[in-house]
XYZ file of C-alpha atoms in Angstrom:
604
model
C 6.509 -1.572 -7.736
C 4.185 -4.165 -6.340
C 0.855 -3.579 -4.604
C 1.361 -2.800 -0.594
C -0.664 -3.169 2.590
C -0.939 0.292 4.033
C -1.685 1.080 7.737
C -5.464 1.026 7.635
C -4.952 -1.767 5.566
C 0.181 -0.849 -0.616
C -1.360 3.229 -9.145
C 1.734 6.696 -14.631
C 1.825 9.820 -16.123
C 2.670 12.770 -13.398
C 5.308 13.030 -10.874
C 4.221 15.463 -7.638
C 6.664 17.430 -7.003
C 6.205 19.229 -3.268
C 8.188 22.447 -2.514
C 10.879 22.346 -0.702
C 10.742 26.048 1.024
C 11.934 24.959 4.337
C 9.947 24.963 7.841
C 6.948 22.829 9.089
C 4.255 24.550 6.878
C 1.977 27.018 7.729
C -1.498 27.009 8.624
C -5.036 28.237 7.314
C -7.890 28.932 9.685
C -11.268 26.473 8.048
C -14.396 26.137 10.040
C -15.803 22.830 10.403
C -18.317 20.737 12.853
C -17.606 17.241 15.756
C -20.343 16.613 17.278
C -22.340 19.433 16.059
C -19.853 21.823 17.518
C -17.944 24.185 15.477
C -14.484 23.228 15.734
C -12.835 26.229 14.322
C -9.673 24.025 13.200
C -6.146 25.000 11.567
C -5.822 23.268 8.690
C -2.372 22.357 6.686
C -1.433 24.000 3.684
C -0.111 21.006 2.347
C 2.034 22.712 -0.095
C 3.988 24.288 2.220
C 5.192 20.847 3.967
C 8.839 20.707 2.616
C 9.878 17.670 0.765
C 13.692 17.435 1.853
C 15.142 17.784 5.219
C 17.816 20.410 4.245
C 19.963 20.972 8.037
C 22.990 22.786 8.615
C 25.715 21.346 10.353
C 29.407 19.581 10.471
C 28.592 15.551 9.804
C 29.838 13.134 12.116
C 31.984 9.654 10.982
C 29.505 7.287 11.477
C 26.811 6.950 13.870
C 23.317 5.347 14.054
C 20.264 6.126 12.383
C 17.343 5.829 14.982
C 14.275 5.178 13.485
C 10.683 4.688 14.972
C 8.156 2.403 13.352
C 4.622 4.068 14.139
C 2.482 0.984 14.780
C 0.188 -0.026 17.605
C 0.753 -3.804 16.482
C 4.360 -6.123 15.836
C 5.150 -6.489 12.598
C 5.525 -9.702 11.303
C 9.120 -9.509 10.078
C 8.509 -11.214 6.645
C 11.650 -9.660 5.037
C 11.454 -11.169 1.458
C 9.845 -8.939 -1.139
C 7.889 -11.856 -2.872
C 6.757 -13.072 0.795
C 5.913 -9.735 2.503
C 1.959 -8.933 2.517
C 2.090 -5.936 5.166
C 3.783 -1.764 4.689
C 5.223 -2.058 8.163
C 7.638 -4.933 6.606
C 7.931 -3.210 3.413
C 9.461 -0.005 5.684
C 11.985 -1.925 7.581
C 13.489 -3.513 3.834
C 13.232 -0.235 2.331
C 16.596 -0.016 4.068
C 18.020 -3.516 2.497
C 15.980 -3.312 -0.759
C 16.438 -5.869 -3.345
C 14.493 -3.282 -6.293
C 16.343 -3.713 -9.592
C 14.417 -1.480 -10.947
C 13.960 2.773 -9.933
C 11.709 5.162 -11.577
C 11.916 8.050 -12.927
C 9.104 10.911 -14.027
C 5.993 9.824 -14.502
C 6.643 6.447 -12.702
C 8.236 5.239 -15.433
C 10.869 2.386 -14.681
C 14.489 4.036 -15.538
C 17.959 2.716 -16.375
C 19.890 3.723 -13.370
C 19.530 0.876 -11.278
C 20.886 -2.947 -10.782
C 18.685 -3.672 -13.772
C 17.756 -2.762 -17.507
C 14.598 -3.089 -19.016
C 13.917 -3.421 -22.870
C 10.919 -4.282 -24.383
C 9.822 -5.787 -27.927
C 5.769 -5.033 -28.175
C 5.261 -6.868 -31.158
C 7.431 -10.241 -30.051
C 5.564 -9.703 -26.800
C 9.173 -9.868 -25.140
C 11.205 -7.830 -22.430
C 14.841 -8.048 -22.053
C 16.323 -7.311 -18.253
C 20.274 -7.090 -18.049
C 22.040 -6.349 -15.070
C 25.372 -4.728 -13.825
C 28.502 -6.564 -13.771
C 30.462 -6.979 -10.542
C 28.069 -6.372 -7.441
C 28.219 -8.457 -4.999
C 25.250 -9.581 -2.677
C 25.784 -8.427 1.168
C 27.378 -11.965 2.219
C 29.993 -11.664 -1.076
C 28.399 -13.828 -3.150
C 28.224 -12.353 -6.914
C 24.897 -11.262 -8.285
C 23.592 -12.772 -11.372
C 20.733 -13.036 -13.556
C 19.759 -16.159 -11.937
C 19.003 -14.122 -8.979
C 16.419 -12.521 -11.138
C 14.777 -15.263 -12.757
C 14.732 -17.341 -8.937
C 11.533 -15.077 -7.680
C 9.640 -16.150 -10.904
C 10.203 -19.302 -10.092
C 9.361 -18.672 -6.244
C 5.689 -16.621 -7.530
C 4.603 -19.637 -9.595
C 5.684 -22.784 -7.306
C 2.433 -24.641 -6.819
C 3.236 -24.491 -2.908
C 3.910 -20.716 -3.288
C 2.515 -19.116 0.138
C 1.875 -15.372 -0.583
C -0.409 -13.614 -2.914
C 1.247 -12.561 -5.968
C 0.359 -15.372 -7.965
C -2.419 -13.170 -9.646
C -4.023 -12.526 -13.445
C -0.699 -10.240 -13.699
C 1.959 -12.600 -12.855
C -0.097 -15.189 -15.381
C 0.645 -13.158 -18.099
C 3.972 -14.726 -18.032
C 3.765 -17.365 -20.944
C 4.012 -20.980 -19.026
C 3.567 -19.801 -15.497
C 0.533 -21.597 -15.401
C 1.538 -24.504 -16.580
C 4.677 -24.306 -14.024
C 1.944 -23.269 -11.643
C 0.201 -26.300 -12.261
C 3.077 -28.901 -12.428
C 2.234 -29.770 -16.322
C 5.769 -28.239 -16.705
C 9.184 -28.034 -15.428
C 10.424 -24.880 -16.457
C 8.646 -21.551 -17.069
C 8.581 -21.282 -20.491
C 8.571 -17.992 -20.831
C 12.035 -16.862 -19.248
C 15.126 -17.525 -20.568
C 18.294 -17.228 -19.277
C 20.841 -15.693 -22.095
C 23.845 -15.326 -19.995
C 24.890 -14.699 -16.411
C 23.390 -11.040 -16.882
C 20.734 -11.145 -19.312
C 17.603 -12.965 -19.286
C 14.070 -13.117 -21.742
C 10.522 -12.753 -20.643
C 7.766 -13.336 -23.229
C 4.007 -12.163 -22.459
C 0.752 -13.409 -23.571
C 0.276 -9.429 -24.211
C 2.070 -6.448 -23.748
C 0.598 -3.369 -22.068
C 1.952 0.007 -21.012
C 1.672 -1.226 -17.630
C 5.001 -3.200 -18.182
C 6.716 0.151 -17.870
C 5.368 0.334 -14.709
C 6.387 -2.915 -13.543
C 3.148 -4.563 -14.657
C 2.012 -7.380 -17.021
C 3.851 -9.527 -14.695
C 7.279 -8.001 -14.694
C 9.068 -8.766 -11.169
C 10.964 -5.663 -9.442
C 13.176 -8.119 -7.349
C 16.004 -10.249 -7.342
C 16.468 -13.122 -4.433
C 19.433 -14.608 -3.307
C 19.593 -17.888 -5.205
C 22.936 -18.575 -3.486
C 21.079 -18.719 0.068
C 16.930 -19.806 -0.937
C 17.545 -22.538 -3.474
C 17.746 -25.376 -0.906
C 15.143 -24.614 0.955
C 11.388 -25.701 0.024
C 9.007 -22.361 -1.220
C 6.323 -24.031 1.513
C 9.159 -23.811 4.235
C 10.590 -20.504 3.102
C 8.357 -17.820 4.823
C 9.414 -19.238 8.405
C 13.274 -19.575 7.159
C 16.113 -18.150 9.154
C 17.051 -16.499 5.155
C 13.727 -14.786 5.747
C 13.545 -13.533 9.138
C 16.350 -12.971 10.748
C 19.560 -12.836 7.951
C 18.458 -12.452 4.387
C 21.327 -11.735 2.169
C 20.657 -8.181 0.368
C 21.849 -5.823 -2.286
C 20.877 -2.980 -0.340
C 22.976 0.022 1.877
C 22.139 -1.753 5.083
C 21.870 -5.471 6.262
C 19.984 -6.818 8.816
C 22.221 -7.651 12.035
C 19.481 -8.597 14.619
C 15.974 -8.925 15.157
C 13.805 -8.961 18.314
C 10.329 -10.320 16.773
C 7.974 -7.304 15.838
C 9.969 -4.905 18.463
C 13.144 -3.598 16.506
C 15.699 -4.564 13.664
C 19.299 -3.447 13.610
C 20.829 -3.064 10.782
C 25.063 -2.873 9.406
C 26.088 -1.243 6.727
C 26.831 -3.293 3.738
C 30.207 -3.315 2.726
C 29.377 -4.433 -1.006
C 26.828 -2.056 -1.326
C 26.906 -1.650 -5.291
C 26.393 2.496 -4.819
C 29.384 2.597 -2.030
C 29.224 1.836 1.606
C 27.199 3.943 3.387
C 28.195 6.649 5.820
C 25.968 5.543 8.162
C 27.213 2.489 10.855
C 24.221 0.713 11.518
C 20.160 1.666 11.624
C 18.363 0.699 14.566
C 14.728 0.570 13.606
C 12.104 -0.057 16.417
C 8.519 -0.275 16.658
C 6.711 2.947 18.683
C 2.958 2.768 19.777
C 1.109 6.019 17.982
C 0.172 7.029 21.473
C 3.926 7.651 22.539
C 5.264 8.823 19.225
C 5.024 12.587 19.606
C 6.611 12.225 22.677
C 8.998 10.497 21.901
C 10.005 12.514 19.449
C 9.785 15.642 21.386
C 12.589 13.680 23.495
C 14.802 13.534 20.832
C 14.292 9.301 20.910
C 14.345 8.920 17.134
C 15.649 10.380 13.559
C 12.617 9.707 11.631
C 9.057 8.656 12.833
C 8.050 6.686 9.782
C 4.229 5.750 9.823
C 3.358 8.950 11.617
C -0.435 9.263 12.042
C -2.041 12.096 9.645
C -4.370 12.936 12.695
C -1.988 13.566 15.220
C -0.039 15.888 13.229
C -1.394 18.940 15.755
C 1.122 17.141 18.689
C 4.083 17.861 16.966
C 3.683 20.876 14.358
C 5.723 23.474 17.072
C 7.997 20.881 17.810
C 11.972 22.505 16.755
C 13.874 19.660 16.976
C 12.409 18.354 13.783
C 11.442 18.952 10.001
C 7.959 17.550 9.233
C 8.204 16.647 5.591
C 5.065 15.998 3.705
C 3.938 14.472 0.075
C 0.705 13.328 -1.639
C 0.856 9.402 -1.104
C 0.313 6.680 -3.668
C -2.667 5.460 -1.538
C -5.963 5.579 -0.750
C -8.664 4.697 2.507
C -11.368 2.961 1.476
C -14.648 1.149 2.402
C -15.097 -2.674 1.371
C -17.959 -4.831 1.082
C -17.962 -8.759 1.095
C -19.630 -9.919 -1.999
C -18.491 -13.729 -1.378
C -15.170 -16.032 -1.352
C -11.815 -16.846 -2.155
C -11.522 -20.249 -3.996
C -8.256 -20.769 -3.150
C -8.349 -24.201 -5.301
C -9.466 -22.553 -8.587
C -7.534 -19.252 -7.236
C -10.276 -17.003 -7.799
C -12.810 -14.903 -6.153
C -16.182 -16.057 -6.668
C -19.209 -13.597 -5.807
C -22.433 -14.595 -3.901
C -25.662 -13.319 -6.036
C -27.161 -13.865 -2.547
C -24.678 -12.161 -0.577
C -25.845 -9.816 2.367
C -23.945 -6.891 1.351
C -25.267 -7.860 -2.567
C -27.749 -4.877 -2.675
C -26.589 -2.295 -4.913
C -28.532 0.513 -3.570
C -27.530 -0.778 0.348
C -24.192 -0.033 -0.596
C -24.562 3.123 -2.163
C -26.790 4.309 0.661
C -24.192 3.447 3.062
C -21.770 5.516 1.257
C -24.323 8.255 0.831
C -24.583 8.581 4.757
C -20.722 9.130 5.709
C -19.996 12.513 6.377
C -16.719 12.338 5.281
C -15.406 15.718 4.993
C -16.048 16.625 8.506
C -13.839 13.896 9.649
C -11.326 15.255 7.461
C -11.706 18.618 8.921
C -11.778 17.614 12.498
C -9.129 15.016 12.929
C -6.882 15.310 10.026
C -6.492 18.701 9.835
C -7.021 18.804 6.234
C -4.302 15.864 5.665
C -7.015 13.605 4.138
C -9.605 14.875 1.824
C -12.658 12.867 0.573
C -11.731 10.656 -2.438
C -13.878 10.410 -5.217
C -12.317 7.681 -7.239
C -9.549 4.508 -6.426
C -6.560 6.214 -8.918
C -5.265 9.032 -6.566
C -5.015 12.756 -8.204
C -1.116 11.797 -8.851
C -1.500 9.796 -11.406
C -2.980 13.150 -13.096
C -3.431 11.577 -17.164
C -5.752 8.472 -15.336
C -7.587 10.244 -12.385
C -10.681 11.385 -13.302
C -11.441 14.846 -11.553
C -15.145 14.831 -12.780
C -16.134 12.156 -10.831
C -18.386 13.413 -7.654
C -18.064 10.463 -5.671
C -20.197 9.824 -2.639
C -20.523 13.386 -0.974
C -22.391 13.618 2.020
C -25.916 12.812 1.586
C -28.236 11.466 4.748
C -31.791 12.141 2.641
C -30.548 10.468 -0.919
C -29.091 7.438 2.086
C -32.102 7.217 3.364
C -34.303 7.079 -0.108
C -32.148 4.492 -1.464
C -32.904 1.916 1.251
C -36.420 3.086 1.212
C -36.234 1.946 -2.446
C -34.025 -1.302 -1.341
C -36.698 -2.401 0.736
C -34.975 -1.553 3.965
C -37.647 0.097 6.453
C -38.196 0.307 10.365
C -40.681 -1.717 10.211
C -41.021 -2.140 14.232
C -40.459 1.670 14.804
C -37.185 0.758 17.333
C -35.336 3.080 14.752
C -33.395 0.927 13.091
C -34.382 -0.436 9.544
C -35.390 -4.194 9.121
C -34.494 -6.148 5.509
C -36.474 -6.366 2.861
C -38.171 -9.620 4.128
C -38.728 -7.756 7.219
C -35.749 -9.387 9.301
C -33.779 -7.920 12.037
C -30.605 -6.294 10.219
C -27.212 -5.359 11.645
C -23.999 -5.020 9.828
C -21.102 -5.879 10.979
C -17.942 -3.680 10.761
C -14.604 -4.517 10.712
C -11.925 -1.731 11.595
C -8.244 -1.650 12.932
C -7.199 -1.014 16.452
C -5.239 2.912 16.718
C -5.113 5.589 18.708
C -7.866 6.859 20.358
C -8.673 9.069 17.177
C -9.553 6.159 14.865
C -12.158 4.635 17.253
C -13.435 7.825 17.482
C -13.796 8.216 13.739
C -15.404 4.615 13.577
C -18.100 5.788 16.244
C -18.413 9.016 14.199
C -19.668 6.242 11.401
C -21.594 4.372 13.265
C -23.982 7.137 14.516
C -23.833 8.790 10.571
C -25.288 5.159 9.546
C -27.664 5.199 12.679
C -29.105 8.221 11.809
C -30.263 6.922 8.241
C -31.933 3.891 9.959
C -28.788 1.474 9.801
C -27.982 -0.694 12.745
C -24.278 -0.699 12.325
C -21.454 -2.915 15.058
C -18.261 -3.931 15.579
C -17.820 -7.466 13.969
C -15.477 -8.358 17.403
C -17.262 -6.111 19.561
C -14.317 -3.525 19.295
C -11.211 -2.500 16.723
C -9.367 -5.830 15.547
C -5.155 -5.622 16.142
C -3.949 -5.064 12.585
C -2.518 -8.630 11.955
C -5.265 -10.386 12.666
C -8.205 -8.140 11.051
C -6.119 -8.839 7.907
C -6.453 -12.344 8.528
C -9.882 -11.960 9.067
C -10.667 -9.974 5.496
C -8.534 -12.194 3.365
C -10.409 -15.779 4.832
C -13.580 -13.779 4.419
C -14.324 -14.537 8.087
C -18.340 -14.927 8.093
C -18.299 -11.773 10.639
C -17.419 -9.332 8.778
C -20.055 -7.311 6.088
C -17.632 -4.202 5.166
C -14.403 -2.971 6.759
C -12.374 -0.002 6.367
C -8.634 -0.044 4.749
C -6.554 1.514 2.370
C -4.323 0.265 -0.256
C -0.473 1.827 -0.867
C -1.217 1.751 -4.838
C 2.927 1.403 -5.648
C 3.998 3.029 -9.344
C 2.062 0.721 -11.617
C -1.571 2.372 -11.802
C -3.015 -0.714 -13.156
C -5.906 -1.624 -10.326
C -5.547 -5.445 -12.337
C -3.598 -6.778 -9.244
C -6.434 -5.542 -6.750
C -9.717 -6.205 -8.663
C -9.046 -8.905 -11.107
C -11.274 -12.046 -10.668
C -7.930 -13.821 -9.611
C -6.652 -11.291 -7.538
C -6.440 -12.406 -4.030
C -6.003 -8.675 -3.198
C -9.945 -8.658 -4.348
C -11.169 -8.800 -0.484
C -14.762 -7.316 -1.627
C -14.407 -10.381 -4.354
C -16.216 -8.625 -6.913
C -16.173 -10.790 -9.995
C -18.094 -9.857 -13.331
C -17.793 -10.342 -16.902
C -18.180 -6.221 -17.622
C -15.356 -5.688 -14.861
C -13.294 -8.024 -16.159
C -13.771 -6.283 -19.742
C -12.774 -2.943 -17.987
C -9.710 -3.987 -16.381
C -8.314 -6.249 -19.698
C -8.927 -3.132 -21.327
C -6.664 -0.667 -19.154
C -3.526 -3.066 -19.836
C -4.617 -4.111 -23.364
C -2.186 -3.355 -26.444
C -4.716 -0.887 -27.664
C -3.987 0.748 -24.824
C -0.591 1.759 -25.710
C -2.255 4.388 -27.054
C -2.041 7.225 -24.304
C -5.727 8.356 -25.248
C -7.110 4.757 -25.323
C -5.493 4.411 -21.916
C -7.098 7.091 -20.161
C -10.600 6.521 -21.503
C -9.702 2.398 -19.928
C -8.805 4.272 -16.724
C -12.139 6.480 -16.606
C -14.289 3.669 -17.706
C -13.648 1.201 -14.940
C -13.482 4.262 -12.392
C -17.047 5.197 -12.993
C -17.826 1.275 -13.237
C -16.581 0.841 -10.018
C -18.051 4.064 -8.380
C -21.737 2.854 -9.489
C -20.966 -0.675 -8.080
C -19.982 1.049 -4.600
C -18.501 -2.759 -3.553
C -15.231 -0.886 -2.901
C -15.849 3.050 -1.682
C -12.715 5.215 -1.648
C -13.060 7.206 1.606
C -9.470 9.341 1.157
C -6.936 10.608 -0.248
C -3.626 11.092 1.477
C -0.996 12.981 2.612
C 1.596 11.128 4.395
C 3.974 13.398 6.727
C 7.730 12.272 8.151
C 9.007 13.964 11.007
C 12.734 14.171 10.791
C 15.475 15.067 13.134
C 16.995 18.334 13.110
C 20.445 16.464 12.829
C 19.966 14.167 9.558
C 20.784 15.089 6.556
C 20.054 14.691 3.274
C 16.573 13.204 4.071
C 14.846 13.683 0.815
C 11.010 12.160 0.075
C 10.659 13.824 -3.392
C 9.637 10.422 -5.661
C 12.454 11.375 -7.766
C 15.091 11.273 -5.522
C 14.070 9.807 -2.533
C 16.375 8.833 0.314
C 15.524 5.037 0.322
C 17.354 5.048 -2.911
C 20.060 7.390 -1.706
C 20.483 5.724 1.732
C 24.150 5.843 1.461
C 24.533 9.868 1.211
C 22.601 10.183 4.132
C 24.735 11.748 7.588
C 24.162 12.933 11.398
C 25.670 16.134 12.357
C 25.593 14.692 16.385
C 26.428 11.972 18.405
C 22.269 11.653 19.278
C 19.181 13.141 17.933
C 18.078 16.721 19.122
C 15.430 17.110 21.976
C 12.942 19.499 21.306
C 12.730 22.842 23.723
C 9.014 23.288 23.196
């Protein structure tokens, strides 16, 4: 329920539910322009992409599930949910999840998991039990101490991920812990072996979510406890054989190639059906091959723009679903203190022009990028709450449409000219200006799109360039963004937004997610506001939400770019493959069977 790194790069009140009518989804014929050409392109009627991979067929006992990670990069195999910073991690635990906590409609945090939640708004408490008698993966029982241990993991002063944030802070006497003027977190209490107290500073809606702090996790105390929170993210319990409560466990790892995975005996739901997963990491420019070939039961990752390669494929389902996600365009504004642990924002910063930004924005024909590569599988995005969270997006907001002549009058107005007539605009002191883009390496598509970019900014006078001459592999551009690497002006991304629509953990002045580190008093006013007790009030809520999404639309430091629909190709011989967001499979992994001994080859 945490924010998530998405590929380019991981917010409650409306569950999307896609129709599950069978097939691969039909088509609509929808003009549109590359390169000044009409394209004439087929675009996806997205309702029609099915939801649940219904096939026929006698299971087999057994058998492996054969699943390929879409991913032009290795992933970094951080398999500990309060360590993990990257999706393609997140994917490969999705199979040996540690969640204590499912949702149900509207997001909303339910009481058929590991764990129960009960809150107390006006003692500014929650109360988490858990079930009695499950076992973690190596045996050992689970307790409530394995619930309170990644508290203590978040605020250890030599914590090494980024979730120690304005969120987890909420927590009364994490900051003290934090800062080592206390031993204990004074805010959880352990009750008995399977209950345990959390009191807040405040209490907002978003703890429903699994906000205000509220962790979604438990952690093996049994295996972690002995080893230091500095040494833990290169641990053997971490990489290669963490102890889990989910259906599968990991068996082996080959470093960012593959994981295989067991079934796990104590899983608390049953043992699965499944023997073992084999999950292995396939470059985006071999995927629809090999899945033509029959190589894999689920492509997870797939690209949106090469859906074309494998729409008349018959071997497969292609399941589809609005995603809790977003692309967007960033803007550095300044630095991470990482002492203080805050963002701090340079009044003198490059990017710092309002209008810059805005004209920037202005000149990206988005829509025809959408029409000619994604086949109508992204769609421009007007705001950073995606149209599923229906009660907090706000609809009315236009957004930065295409607009090359309002581009070019707001740098006129900036100051920015062509003052040497080369056709490319100098600063307002008359200065030689380029900015430097950051992007992620893909398929031949995405630098495409970037170059699409680069000529729409060209065009309004804007000398744009690669900050590393070319696409940056997606580990290390990450790097790069979150040490604010001196090369980089703006960079395109996306953020998975998880079930808590709260934006606190991604703009707060605290929030190391912040990578445009914005920082001002009115923003911070906006987003204390959206997870304020007034705003337990659904009314007072969605005014919050509409607020700081027009706030942050005039401010252009972070520009949505799209919304998206994420699409899973599935193997004719699965079943019970199910990405509804009420009953998804990752939460149903036992159920899930193969009706052959391998997956089915396509004949097309």
């Amino acid at each position: 329920m945490k924010k998530k790194w998405f590929l380019l790069s991981l917010v409650c009140a409306f569950m999307l539910a896609l129709a599950a009518c069978g097939g691969s989804g039909s088509n609509t014929k929808e003009s549109g322009k590359e390169g000044g050409k009409e394209t004439g392109k087929e675009t996806v009627d997205k309702s029609l992409l099915p939801a649940e991979a219904t096939n026929d067929g006698t299971p087999i006992k057994g058998g492996t599930l054969k699943v390929g990670l879409v991913t032009d990069t290795p992933f970094q195999g951080i398999f500990n949910w309060e360590l993990y910073e990257d999706d393609y991690d997140k994917q490969i635990m999705d199979y040996a999840s540690n969640s204590i906590f499912p949702t149900k409609e509207d997001f909303l945090i339910s009481d058929d998991g590991l764990g129960k939640l009960k809150v107390d708004v006006p003692a500014k408490k929650a109360t988490v039990s858990i079930k009695k008698g499950v076992k973690w993966s190596d045996g050992e029982p689970f307790t409530i101490d394995d619930v309170i241990f990644p508290y203590y993991i978040i605020a250890d002063k030599d914590y090494t991920g980024v979730r120690y944030d304005s969120d987890f802070q909420n927590i009364v006497g994490a900051k003290e812990y934090h800062a080592g003027k206390a031993k204990e977190i004074s805010g959880i209490k352990k009750i008995d072996d399977y209950t345990m107290e959390i009191s807040f500073k405040k209490i907002s809606p978003a703890i429903y979510s699994g906000g205000d702090g509220l962790w979604g996790y438990a952690a093996p105390k049994h295996q972690l406890k002995d080893i230091k929170i500095k040494d833990l993210v290169k641990s053997d319990a971490v990489r290669k054989n963490p102890a889990t409560l989910g259906a599968f466990v990991i068996d082996k790892v080959v470093n960012g190639e593959s994981v295989q995975m067991v079934a796990n005996k104590y899983y608390w739901k049953g043992k699965p059906k499944l023997d073992k997963v084999v999950i292995e990491v396939v470059p985006s420019a071999s995927a629809a091959a090999a899945i033509k070939a029959g190589k894999y039961d689920v492509a997870s990752n797939y690209k949106a723009n090469d859906y074309k390669a494998i729409k008349d494929f018959d071997n497969i389902n292609v399941l589809g679903r609005d995603e809790l996600a977003y692309s967007y365009l960033g803007f550095k504004l300044g630095k991470y203190d990482s002492k203080q642990g805050i963002n701090v924002t340079d009044p003198n910063a490059k990017m710092g022009n309002v209008k810059l930004r805005q004209a920037i924005a202005y000149a990206m024909d988005i829509e025809q990028v959408t029409k000619a590569y994604y086949d109508g599988l992204r769609t421009r995005a007007n705001s950073l709450i995606p149209p599923v969270f229906q009660s907090f997006y706000d609809d009315s907001l236009k957004g930065y449409n295409y607009d090359p002549e309002k581009a070019k009058k707001l740098l006129d107005e900036a100051g920015y000219k062509d003052v040497n007539n080369d056709g490319y605009r100098e600063d307002p002191k008359g200065k030689e200006f380029t900015i430097k883009l950051a992007t992620m390496a893909g398929s031949d598509k995405d630098e495409k799109i970037d170059q699409f970019y680069i000529q729409n900014w060209k065009d309004v006078g804007l000398k744009v360039e690669y900050s590393t001459g070319r696409p940056i592999e997606f580990n290390s551009f990450y790097d790069k963004v979150q040490a604010d690497d001196k090369d980089i002006d703006m960079f395109m991304a996306a953020w998975g937004t998880g079930t808590n629509p709260s934006p606190m953990g991604l703009y707060s002045k605290e929030a190391q997610f912040n990578f445009s580190r914005i920082v001002s008093d009115e923003l911070t006013t906006l987003l204390n506001d959206i997870d304020s007790e007034a705003a337990m009030d659904p009314k007072y809520r969605a005014e919050a939400f509409t607020k700081w999404q027009n706030y942050m639309s005039e401010q252009a430091t972070t520009v949505p770019t799209y919304f998206r629909t994420e699409i899973i190709p599935v193997n004719k011989r699965v079943k019970h493959w199910d990405i509804d967001y009420l009953k998804e499979t990752k939460d149903n992994l036992q159920d899930v069977e193969l009706t052959a001994d391998e997956p089915v080859k396509s004949s097309k």
